[in-house]
Amino acid sequence: MDVDKPAITFPPNVYMVPNVPVEKPGPNWLRVVCISDTHNTTDANNYSIPEADVLVHAGDLTTLGTHAQLDQFVDWIKSLTDIPLKIIIAGNHEVILDKEYYETNWRKFHPEKEDQRAAVDKLRSAGHGIVYLDNESYNVDGAKILYEKSQKHIRVESAIDPRQDWTLGYQIWGSPYQPQVPGWEVKAFSKERGKLHEIWKLIPTDTDILITHGPPQDHGDNHPDDGNVHIGCKELLERLGEVKPLYHIFGHAHRGYGVSQIEWQPELINNGQQFVPLTVCINATTCNVEERPLNMPFVIDLPPK
């Protein structure tokens, strides 16, 4: 990790590898491991992913989004056989996955134009539990995941049938978009500041876990070259305050690696008591500012829902 990072204070049931309990807090809980910005630097020999039920990757899977680099990423993530579900989004470095951007800018990044549609299909049809989201929702069915793990004899902490505990699942929504950063060359899924409102309006209000490539304003959004400059999105923060997801997982700003928590305005619940909604923000960038995979994954334990 970078030496200038502040100490991280962790909310309940959020951990940084290797400080992860062996056992989950209770029967039929889901363990989610969070990473981002791996940039084709990780493999089984140099980066350890703990056993979990769900993997979240918040974009920048590759260096410049060639087919060969996507193949390398898919092969690596397929090798994580102890994790049944892998939810991924693109980032600004996956130039080939942004159809409009690639059509105009492919010459800047690739010696020959590659098949854009086939690149998207590569992720959509990868199998092995890989789910690619592009401004889309996905329901994480904990009962299905845990039951199938038990049938495959992957270690499950409880003998209690998870289908007794899980009814709804967790709603996840993922988007590769982020505001443009002056001076940055690679701008897939990037829009001018002030132009992302329509994208963020797509985030459903019942979202439990939000995944975006870029951070919200003032939360894990330190510029990699100058930690005093913030590159997060103001409009995303505003939408975050409307949706109030339990967790927001992102990357993009390598210097912003860490965990923070937003306390929203108190709300009244049925018995007239005040309830303070919280959103845990996790900048899960794997690569540090030197593009080396030295930042450890974060882990979230989720109770049945």
JSON list of C-alpha atoms in Angstrom, two decimals, residues 137-250:
[
{"chain": "A", "resi": 137, "resn": "SER", "atom": "CA", "xyz": [-29.07, -4.74, -12.31]},
{"chain": "A", "resi": 138, "resn": "TYR", "atom": "CA", "xyz": [-28.48, -8.23, -11.00]},
{"chain": "A", "resi": 139, "resn": "ASN", "atom": "CA", "xyz": [-30.13, -9.96, -8.04]},
{"chain": "A", "resi": 140, "resn": "VAL", "atom": "CA", "xyz": [-27.70, -11.91, -5.89]},
{"chain": "A", "resi": 141, "resn": "ASP", "atom": "CA", "xyz": [-29.71, -14.92, -4.72]},
{"chain": "A", "resi": 142, "resn": "GLY", "atom": "CA", "xyz": [-27.87, -16.05, -1.61]},
{"chain": "A", "resi": 143, "resn": "ALA", "atom": "CA", "xyz": [-29.94, -19.22, -1.27]},
{"chain": "A", "resi": 144, "resn": "LYS", "atom": "CA", "xyz": [-29.03, -20.38, -4.77]},
{"chain": "A", "resi": 145, "resn": "ILE", "atom": "CA", "xyz": [-25.32, -19.59, -4.35]},
{"chain": "A", "resi": 146, "resn": "LEU", "atom": "CA", "xyz": [-24.95, -21.26, -0.96]},
{"chain": "A", "resi": 147, "resn": "TYR", "atom": "CA", "xyz": [-27.07, -24.28, -1.87]},
{"chain": "A", "resi": 148, "resn": "GLU", "atom": "CA", "xyz": [-25.10, -24.92, -5.05]},
{"chain": "A", "resi": 149, "resn": "LYS", "atom": "CA", "xyz": [-21.83, -24.56, -3.13]},
{"chain": "A", "resi": 150, "resn": "SER", "atom": "CA", "xyz": [-23.02, -27.17, -0.65]},
{"chain": "A", "resi": 151, "resn": "GLN", "atom": "CA", "xyz": [-23.94, -29.54, -3.48]},
{"chain": "A", "resi": 152, "resn": "LYS", "atom": "CA", "xyz": [-20.48, -29.10, -5.00]},
{"chain": "A", "resi": 153, "resn": "HIS", "atom": "CA", "xyz": [-18.88, -29.74, -1.59]},
{"chain": "A", "resi": 154, "resn": "ILE", "atom": "CA", "xyz": [-17.27, -26.32, -1.47]},
{"chain": "A", "resi": 155, "resn": "ARG", "atom": "CA", "xyz": [-16.86, -25.41, 2.20]},
{"chain": "A", "resi": 156, "resn": "VAL", "atom": "CA", "xyz": [-20.07, -24.01, 3.68]},
{"chain": "A", "resi": 157, "resn": "GLU", "atom": "CA", "xyz": [-20.09, -23.04, 7.37]},
{"chain": "A", "resi": 158, "resn": "SER", "atom": "CA", "xyz": [-23.65, -24.11, 8.17]},
{"chain": "A", "resi": 159, "resn": "ALA", "atom": "CA", "xyz": [-25.72, -27.22, 7.62]},
{"chain": "A", "resi": 160, "resn": "ILE", "atom": "CA", "xyz": [-28.90, -25.13, 7.72]},
{"chain": "A", "resi": 161, "resn": "ASP", "atom": "CA", "xyz": [-30.64, -25.08, 4.34]},
{"chain": "A", "resi": 162, "resn": "PRO", "atom": "CA", "xyz": [-30.05, -21.50, 3.06]},
{"chain": "A", "resi": 163, "resn": "ARG", "atom": "CA", "xyz": [-33.40, -21.55, 1.29]},
{"chain": "A", "resi": 164, "resn": "GLN", "atom": "CA", "xyz": [-35.02, -21.19, 4.72]},
{"chain": "A", "resi": 165, "resn": "ASP", "atom": "CA", "xyz": [-33.26, -17.87, 5.34]},
{"chain": "A", "resi": 166, "resn": "TRP", "atom": "CA", "xyz": [-33.12, -16.14, 1.95]},
{"chain": "A", "resi": 167, "resn": "THR", "atom": "CA", "xyz": [-36.22, -14.67, 0.33]},
{"chain": "A", "resi": 168, "resn": "LEU", "atom": "CA", "xyz": [-35.24, -11.49, -1.56]},
{"chain": "A", "resi": 169, "resn": "GLY", "atom": "CA", "xyz": [-31.53, -11.41, -2.26]},
{"chain": "A", "resi": 170, "resn": "TYR", "atom": "CA", "xyz": [-29.38, -8.31, -2.75]},
{"chain": "A", "resi": 171, "resn": "GLN", "atom": "CA", "xyz": [-29.98, -5.96, -5.66]},
{"chain": "A", "resi": 172, "resn": "ILE", "atom": "CA", "xyz": [-26.77, -4.93, -7.40]},
{"chain": "A", "resi": 173, "resn": "TRP", "atom": "CA", "xyz": [-26.45, -2.31, -10.12]},
{"chain": "A", "resi": 174, "resn": "GLY", "atom": "CA", "xyz": [-23.25, -1.78, -12.08]},
{"chain": "A", "resi": 175, "resn": "SER", "atom": "CA", "xyz": [-21.98, 0.96, -14.42]},
{"chain": "A", "resi": 176, "resn": "PRO", "atom": "CA", "xyz": [-18.61, 1.63, -16.09]},
{"chain": "A", "resi": 177, "resn": "TYR", "atom": "CA", "xyz": [-19.12, 5.40, -16.37]},
{"chain": "A", "resi": 178, "resn": "GLN", "atom": "CA", "xyz": [-17.11, 8.18, -14.76]},
{"chain": "A", "resi": 179, "resn": "PRO", "atom": "CA", "xyz": [-16.42, 11.89, -15.40]},
{"chain": "A", "resi": 180, "resn": "GLN", "atom": "CA", "xyz": [-13.45, 12.81, -17.56]},
{"chain": "A", "resi": 181, "resn": "VAL", "atom": "CA", "xyz": [-10.20, 13.70, -15.82]},
{"chain": "A", "resi": 182, "resn": "PRO", "atom": "CA", "xyz": [-8.11, 16.43, -17.51]},
{"chain": "A", "resi": 183, "resn": "GLY", "atom": "CA", "xyz": [-4.90, 15.04, -18.98]},
{"chain": "A", "resi": 184, "resn": "TRP", "atom": "CA", "xyz": [-5.97, 11.40, -18.94]},
{"chain": "A", "resi": 185, "resn": "GLU", "atom": "CA", "xyz": [-5.51, 9.75, -22.31]},
{"chain": "A", "resi": 186, "resn": "VAL", "atom": "CA", "xyz": [-7.79, 6.71, -21.97]},
{"chain": "A", "resi": 187, "resn": "LYS", "atom": "CA", "xyz": [-11.42, 7.82, -21.76]},
{"chain": "A", "resi": 188, "resn": "ALA", "atom": "CA", "xyz": [-13.76, 4.92, -22.47]},
{"chain": "A", "resi": 189, "resn": "PHE", "atom": "CA", "xyz": [-17.13, 5.33, -20.74]},
{"chain": "A", "resi": 190, "resn": "SER", "atom": "CA", "xyz": [-16.12, 8.89, -19.75]},
{"chain": "A", "resi": 191, "resn": "LYS", "atom": "CA", "xyz": [-18.35, 11.94, -20.02]},
{"chain": "A", "resi": 192, "resn": "GLU", "atom": "CA", "xyz": [-17.77, 15.62, -19.39]},
{"chain": "A", "resi": 193, "resn": "ARG", "atom": "CA", "xyz": [-18.46, 16.73, -15.85]},
{"chain": "A", "resi": 194, "resn": "GLY", "atom": "CA", "xyz": [-22.07, 17.72, -15.46]},
{"chain": "A", "resi": 195, "resn": "LYS", "atom": "CA", "xyz": [-23.16, 15.30, -18.22]},
{"chain": "A", "resi": 196, "resn": "LEU", "atom": "CA", "xyz": [-23.67, 12.12, -16.16]},
{"chain": "A", "resi": 197, "resn": "HIS", "atom": "CA", "xyz": [-27.02, 12.96, -14.62]},
{"chain": "A", "resi": 198, "resn": "GLU", "atom": "CA", "xyz": [-28.98, 10.81, -17.09]},
{"chain": "A", "resi": 199, "resn": "ILE", "atom": "CA", "xyz": [-26.73, 7.82, -16.43]},
{"chain": "A", "resi": 200, "resn": "TRP", "atom": "CA", "xyz": [-27.10, 8.02, -12.66]},
{"chain": "A", "resi": 201, "resn": "LYS", "atom": "CA", "xyz": [-30.88, 8.41, -12.93]},
{"chain": "A", "resi": 202, "resn": "LEU", "atom": "CA", "xyz": [-30.85, 4.80, -14.16]},
{"chain": "A", "resi": 203, "resn": "ILE", "atom": "CA", "xyz": [-29.75, 3.53, -10.74]},
{"chain": "A", "resi": 204, "resn": "PRO", "atom": "CA", "xyz": [-32.82, 1.82, -9.24]},
{"chain": "A", "resi": 205, "resn": "THR", "atom": "CA", "xyz": [-33.95, 3.11, -5.87]},
{"chain": "A", "resi": 206, "resn": "ASP", "atom": "CA", "xyz": [-33.97, -0.44, -4.45]},
{"chain": "A", "resi": 207, "resn": "THR", "atom": "CA", "xyz": [-30.25, -0.95, -5.12]},
{"chain": "A", "resi": 208, "resn": "ASP", "atom": "CA", "xyz": [-28.44, -2.52, -2.15]},
{"chain": "A", "resi": 209, "resn": "ILE", "atom": "CA", "xyz": [-24.94, -2.62, -3.64]},
{"chain": "A", "resi": 210, "resn": "LEU", "atom": "CA", "xyz": [-23.84, -0.07, -6.22]},
{"chain": "A", "resi": 211, "resn": "ILE", "atom": "CA", "xyz": [-20.81, -0.77, -8.41]},
{"chain": "A", "resi": 212, "resn": "THR", "atom": "CA", "xyz": [-19.37, 2.04, -10.52]},
{"chain": "A", "resi": 213, "resn": "HIS", "atom": "CA", "xyz": [-15.92, 2.41, -11.97]},
{"chain": "A", "resi": 214, "resn": "GLY", "atom": "CA", "xyz": [-15.50, 5.98, -10.78]},
{"chain": "A", "resi": 215, "resn": "PRO", "atom": "CA", "xyz": [-15.93, 7.24, -7.21]},
{"chain": "A", "resi": 216, "resn": "PRO", "atom": "CA", "xyz": [-18.42, 9.74, -5.86]},
{"chain": "A", "resi": 217, "resn": "GLN", "atom": "CA", "xyz": [-17.12, 13.18, -5.03]},
{"chain": "A", "resi": 218, "resn": "ASP", "atom": "CA", "xyz": [-14.92, 13.40, -1.91]},
{"chain": "A", "resi": 219, "resn": "HIS", "atom": "CA", "xyz": [-14.99, 9.68, -1.11]},
{"chain": "A", "resi": 220, "resn": "GLY", "atom": "CA", "xyz": [-11.93, 7.68, -2.16]},
{"chain": "A", "resi": 221, "resn": "ASP", "atom": "CA", "xyz": [-11.46, 9.97, -5.15]},
{"chain": "A", "resi": 222, "resn": "ASN", "atom": "CA", "xyz": [-7.91, 11.31, -4.67]},
{"chain": "A", "resi": 223, "resn": "HIS", "atom": "CA", "xyz": [-6.08, 12.02, -7.94]},
{"chain": "A", "resi": 224, "resn": "PRO", "atom": "CA", "xyz": [-3.19, 9.54, -8.37]},
{"chain": "A", "resi": 225, "resn": "ASP", "atom": "CA", "xyz": [-0.71, 12.35, -9.08]},
{"chain": "A", "resi": 226, "resn": "ASP", "atom": "CA", "xyz": [-1.94, 14.78, -6.43]},
{"chain": "A", "resi": 227, "resn": "GLY", "atom": "CA", "xyz": [-3.85, 13.52, -3.42]},
{"chain": "A", "resi": 228, "resn": "ASN", "atom": "CA", "xyz": [-5.26, 16.99, -2.78]},
{"chain": "A", "resi": 229, "resn": "VAL", "atom": "CA", "xyz": [-7.16, 16.92, -6.09]},
{"chain": "A", "resi": 230, "resn": "HIS", "atom": "CA", "xyz": [-10.47, 15.07, -6.11]},
{"chain": "A", "resi": 231, "resn": "ILE", "atom": "CA", "xyz": [-11.78, 13.42, -9.29]},
{"chain": "A", "resi": 232, "resn": "GLY", "atom": "CA", "xyz": [-15.07, 11.97, -8.02]},
{"chain": "A", "resi": 233, "resn": "CYS", "atom": "CA", "xyz": [-18.46, 12.73, -9.50]},
{"chain": "A", "resi": 234, "resn": "LYS", "atom": "CA", "xyz": [-20.73, 15.27, -7.79]},
{"chain": "A", "resi": 235, "resn": "GLU", "atom": "CA", "xyz": [-23.83, 13.99, -9.59]},
{"chain": "A", "resi": 236, "resn": "LEU", "atom": "CA", "xyz": [-23.07, 10.44, -8.48]},
{"chain": "A", "resi": 237, "resn": "LEU", "atom": "CA", "xyz": [-22.84, 11.59, -4.87]},
{"chain": "A", "resi": 238, "resn": "GLU", "atom": "CA", "xyz": [-26.19, 13.33, -5.23]},
{"chain": "A", "resi": 239, "resn": "ARG", "atom": "CA", "xyz": [-27.81, 10.17, -6.62]},
{"chain": "A", "resi": 240, "resn": "LEU", "atom": "CA", "xyz": [-26.16, 8.15, -3.87]},
{"chain": "A", "resi": 241, "resn": "GLY", "atom": "CA", "xyz": [-28.00, 10.33, -1.37]},
{"chain": "A", "resi": 242, "resn": "GLU", "atom": "CA", "xyz": [-31.30, 9.55, -3.09]},
{"chain": "A", "resi": 243, "resn": "VAL", "atom": "CA", "xyz": [-30.79, 5.79, -3.38]},
{"chain": "A", "resi": 244, "resn": "LYS", "atom": "CA", "xyz": [-28.78, 5.27, -0.15]},
{"chain": "A", "resi": 245, "resn": "PRO", "atom": "CA", "xyz": [-27.37, 1.83, -1.03]},
{"chain": "A", "resi": 246, "resn": "LEU", "atom": "CA", "xyz": [-25.78, -0.22, 1.73]},
{"chain": "A", "resi": 247, "resn": "TYR", "atom": "CA", "xyz": [-22.48, -0.37, -0.15]},
{"chain": "A", "resi": 248, "resn": "HIS", "atom": "CA", "xyz": [-20.86, 1.52, -3.01]},
{"chain": "A", "resi": 249, "resn": "ILE", "atom": "CA", "xyz": [-17.89, -0.30, -4.57]},
{"chain": "A", "resi": 250, "resn": "PHE", "atom": "CA", "xyz": [-15.65, 1.48, -7.09]}
]
